[in-house]
mmCIF file of C-alpha atoms in Angstrom:
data_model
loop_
_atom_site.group_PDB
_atom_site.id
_atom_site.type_symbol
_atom_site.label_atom_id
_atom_site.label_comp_id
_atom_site.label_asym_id
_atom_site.label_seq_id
_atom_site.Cartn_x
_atom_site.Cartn_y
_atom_site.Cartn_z
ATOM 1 C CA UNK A 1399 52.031 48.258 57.657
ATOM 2 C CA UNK A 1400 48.859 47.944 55.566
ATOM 3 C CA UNK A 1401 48.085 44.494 55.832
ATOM 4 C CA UNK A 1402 48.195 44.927 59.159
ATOM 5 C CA UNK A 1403 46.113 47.686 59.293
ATOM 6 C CA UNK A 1404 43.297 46.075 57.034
ATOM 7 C CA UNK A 1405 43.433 42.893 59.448
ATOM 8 C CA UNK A 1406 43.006 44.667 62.329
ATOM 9 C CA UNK A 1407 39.984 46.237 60.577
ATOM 10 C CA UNK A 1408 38.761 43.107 59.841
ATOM 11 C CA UNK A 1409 39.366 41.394 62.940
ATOM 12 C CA UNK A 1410 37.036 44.566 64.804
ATOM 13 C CA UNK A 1411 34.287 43.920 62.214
ATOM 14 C CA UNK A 1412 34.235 40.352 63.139
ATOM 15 C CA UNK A 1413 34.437 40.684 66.770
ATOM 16 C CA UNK A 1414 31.599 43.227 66.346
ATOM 17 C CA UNK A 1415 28.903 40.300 64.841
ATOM 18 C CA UNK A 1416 30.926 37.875 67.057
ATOM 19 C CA UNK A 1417 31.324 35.858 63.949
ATOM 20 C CA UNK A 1418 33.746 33.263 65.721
ATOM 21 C CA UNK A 1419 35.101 31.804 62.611
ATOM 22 C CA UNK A 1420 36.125 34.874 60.734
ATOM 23 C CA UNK A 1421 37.887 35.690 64.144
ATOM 24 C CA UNK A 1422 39.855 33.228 64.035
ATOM 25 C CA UNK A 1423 40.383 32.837 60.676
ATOM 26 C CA UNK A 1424 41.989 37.144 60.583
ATOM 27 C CA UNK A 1425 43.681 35.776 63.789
ATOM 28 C CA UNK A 1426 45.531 33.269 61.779
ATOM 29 C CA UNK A 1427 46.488 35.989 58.924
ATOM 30 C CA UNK A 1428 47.750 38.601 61.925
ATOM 31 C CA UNK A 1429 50.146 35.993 63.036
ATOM 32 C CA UNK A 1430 51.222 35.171 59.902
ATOM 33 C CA UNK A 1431 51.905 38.656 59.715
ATOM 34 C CA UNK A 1432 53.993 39.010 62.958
ATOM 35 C CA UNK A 1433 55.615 35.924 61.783
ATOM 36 C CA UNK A 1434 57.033 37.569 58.360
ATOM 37 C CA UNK A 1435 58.076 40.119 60.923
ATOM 38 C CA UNK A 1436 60.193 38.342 62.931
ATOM 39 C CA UNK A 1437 58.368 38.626 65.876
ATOM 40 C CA UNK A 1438 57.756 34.903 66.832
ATOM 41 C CA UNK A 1439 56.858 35.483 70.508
ATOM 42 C CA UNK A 1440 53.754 37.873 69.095
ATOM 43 C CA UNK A 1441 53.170 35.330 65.878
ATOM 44 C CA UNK A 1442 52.851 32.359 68.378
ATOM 45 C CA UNK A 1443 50.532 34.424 71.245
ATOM 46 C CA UNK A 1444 48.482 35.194 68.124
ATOM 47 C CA UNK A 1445 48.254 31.083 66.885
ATOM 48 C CA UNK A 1446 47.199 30.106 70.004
ATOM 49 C CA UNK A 1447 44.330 32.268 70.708
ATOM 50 C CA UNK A 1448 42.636 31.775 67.213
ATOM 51 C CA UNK A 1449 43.134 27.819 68.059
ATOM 52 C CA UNK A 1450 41.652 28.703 70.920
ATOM 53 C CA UNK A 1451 38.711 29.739 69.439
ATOM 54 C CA UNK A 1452 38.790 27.573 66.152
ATOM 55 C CA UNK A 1453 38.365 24.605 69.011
ATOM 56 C CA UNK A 1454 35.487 26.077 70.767
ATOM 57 C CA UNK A 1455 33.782 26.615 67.774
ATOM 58 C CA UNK A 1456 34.725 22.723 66.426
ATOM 59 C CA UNK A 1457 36.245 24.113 63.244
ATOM 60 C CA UNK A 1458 38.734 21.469 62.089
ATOM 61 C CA UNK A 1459 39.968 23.207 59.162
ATOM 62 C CA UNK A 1460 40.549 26.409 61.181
ATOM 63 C CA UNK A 1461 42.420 24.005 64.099
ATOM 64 C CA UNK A 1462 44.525 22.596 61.366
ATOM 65 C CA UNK A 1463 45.871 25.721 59.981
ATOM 66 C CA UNK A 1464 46.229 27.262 63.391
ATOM 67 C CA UNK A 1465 48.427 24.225 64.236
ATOM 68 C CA UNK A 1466 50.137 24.267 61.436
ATOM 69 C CA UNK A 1467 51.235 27.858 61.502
ATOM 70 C CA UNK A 1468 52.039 27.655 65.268
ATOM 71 C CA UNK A 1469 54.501 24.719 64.612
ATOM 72 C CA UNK A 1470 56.033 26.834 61.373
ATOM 73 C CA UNK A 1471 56.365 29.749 64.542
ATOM 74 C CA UNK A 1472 58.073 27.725 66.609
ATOM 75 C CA UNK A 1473 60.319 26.139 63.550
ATOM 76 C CA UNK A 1474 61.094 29.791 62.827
ATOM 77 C CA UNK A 1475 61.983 30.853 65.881
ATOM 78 C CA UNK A 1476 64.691 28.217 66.211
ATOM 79 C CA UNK A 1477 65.817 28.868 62.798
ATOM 80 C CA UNK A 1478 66.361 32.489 64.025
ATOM 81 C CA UNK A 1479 68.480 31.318 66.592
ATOM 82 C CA UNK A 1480 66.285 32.079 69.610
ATOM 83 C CA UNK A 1481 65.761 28.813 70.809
ATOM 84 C CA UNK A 1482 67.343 26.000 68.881
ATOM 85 C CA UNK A 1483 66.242 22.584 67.796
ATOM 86 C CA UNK A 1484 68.982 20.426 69.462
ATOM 87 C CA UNK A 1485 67.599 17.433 72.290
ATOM 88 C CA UNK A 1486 64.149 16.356 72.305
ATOM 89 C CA UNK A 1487 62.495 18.363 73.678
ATOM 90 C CA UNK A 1488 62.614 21.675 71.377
ATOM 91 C CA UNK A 1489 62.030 19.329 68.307
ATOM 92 C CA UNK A 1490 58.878 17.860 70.184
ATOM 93 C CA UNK A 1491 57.478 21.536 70.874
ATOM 94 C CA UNK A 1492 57.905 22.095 66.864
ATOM 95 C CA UNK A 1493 56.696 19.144 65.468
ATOM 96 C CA UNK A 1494 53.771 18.686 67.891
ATOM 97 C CA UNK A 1495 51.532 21.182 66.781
ATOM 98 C CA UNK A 1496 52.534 20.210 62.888
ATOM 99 C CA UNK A 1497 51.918 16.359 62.957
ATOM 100 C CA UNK A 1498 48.343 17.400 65.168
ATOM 101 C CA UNK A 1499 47.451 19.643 62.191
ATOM 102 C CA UNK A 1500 48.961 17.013 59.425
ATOM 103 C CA UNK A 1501 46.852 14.333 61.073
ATOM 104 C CA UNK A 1502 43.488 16.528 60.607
ATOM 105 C CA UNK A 1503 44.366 17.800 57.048
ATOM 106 C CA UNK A 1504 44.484 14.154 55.923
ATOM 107 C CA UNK A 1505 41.622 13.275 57.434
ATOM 108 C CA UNK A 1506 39.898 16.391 55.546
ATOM 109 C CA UNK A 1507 41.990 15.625 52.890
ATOM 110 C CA UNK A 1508 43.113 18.811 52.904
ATOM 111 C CA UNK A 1509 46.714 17.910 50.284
ATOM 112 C CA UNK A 1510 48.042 21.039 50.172
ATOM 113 C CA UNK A 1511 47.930 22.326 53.327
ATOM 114 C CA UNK A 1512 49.432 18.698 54.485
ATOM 115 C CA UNK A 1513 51.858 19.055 52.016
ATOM 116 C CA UNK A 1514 53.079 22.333 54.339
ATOM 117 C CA UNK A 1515 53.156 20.501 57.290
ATOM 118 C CA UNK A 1516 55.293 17.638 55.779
ATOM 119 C CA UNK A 1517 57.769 20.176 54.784
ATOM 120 C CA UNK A 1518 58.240 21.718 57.376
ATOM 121 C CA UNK A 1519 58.449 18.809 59.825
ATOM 122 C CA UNK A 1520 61.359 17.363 57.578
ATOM 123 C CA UNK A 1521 62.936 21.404 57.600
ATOM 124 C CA UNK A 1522 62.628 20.964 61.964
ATOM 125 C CA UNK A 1523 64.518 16.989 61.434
ATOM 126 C CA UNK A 1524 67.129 18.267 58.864
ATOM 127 C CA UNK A 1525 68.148 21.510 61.202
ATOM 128 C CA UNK A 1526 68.070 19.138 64.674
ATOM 129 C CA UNK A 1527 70.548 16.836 62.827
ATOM 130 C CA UNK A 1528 72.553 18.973 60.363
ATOM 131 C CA UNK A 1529 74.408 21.540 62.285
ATOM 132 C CA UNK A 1530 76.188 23.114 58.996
ATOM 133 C CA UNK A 1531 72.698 22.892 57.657
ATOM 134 C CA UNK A 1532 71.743 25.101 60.919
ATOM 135 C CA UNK A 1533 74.342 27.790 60.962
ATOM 136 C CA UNK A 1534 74.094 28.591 57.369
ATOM 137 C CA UNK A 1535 69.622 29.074 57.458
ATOM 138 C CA UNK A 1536 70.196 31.044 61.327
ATOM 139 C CA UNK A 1537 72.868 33.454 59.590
ATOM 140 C CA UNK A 1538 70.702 34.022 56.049
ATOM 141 C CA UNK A 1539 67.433 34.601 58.697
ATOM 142 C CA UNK A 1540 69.010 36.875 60.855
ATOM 143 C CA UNK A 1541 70.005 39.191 57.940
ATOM 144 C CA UNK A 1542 66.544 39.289 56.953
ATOM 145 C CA UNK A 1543 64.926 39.870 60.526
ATOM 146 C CA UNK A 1544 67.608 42.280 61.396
ATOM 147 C CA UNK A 1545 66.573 45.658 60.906
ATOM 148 C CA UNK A 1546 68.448 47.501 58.503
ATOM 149 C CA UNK A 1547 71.156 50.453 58.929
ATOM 150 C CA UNK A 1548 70.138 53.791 58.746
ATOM 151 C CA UNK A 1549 71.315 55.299 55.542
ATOM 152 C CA UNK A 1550 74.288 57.486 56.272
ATOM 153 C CA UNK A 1551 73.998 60.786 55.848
ATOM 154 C CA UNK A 1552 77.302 62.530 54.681
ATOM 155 C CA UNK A 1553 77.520 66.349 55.704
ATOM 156 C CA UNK A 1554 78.368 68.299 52.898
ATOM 157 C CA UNK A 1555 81.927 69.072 53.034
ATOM 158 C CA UNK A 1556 82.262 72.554 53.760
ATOM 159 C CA UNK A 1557 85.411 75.407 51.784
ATOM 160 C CA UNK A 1558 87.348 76.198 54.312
ATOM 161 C CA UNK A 1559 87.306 80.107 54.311
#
């Protein structure tokens, strides 16, 4: 779609004055992006390479919000059903990257975006331990990730001669 498109655009003009920061930073929106799309595996490729680049570059507001939005991947992945939050080690993989990033917004006193990564750490405990709680968010995602029907298209009934 557009936004897309316009990130994209932005990301080349960036990569153009090798402006490292607004790299990352359009990196962040893309896989926001692919994230509101459903694709997780894309969203989460995307995360890592503008952390990647937001720790080269020492950024610790652009490290925060990468790992921040790579833990809400991974959170909303499982809450899609493609790899669930049951045993320790799934949950650990989710709430890694937020409690890293929760950690530095504090420290920047950064509220609001700590206030996000509170959230959704609680969202990752409540789904490992509420299985009703599971099933019900897994079914209401995959309606909204599934792409829709094709409208049907009803043949005009034709006289018979």
């Amino acid at each position: 779609g557009k936004a897309l498109f316009y990130s994209n655009n932005s990301l080349k003009l960036y990569e153009e004055i090798n402006y490292k920061s607004g790299i990352s930073a359009t990196l962040n929106l893309i896989g926001n992006i692919y994230r509101t799309l459903c694709d997780y595996k894309k969203a989460i490729e995307i995360h890592e390479n503008s952390l990647t680049i937001a720790n080269e570059i020492h950024n610790k507001m652009l490290r925060a919000i990468n790992l921040i939005s790579s833990g809400y991947d991974y959170l909303m992945k499982a809450v899609a059903g493609v790899e669930p939050l049951q045993g320790a080690e799934p949950i650990q993989g989710v709430l890694r990257p937020l409690q890293e990033g929760l950690t530095i917004a504090q420290e920047m006193g950064a509220g609001l975006m700590g206030l996000e990564a509170l959230f959704c750490i609680a969202l990752a405990h409540h789904l490992a331990l509420d299985a009703d709680l599971w099933k019900r968010r897994t079914s209401v995602l995959v309606r909204h990730c599934s792409p829709p029907s094709p409208p049907s298209r009803t043949l005009p009934r034709r006289h018979p001669s």
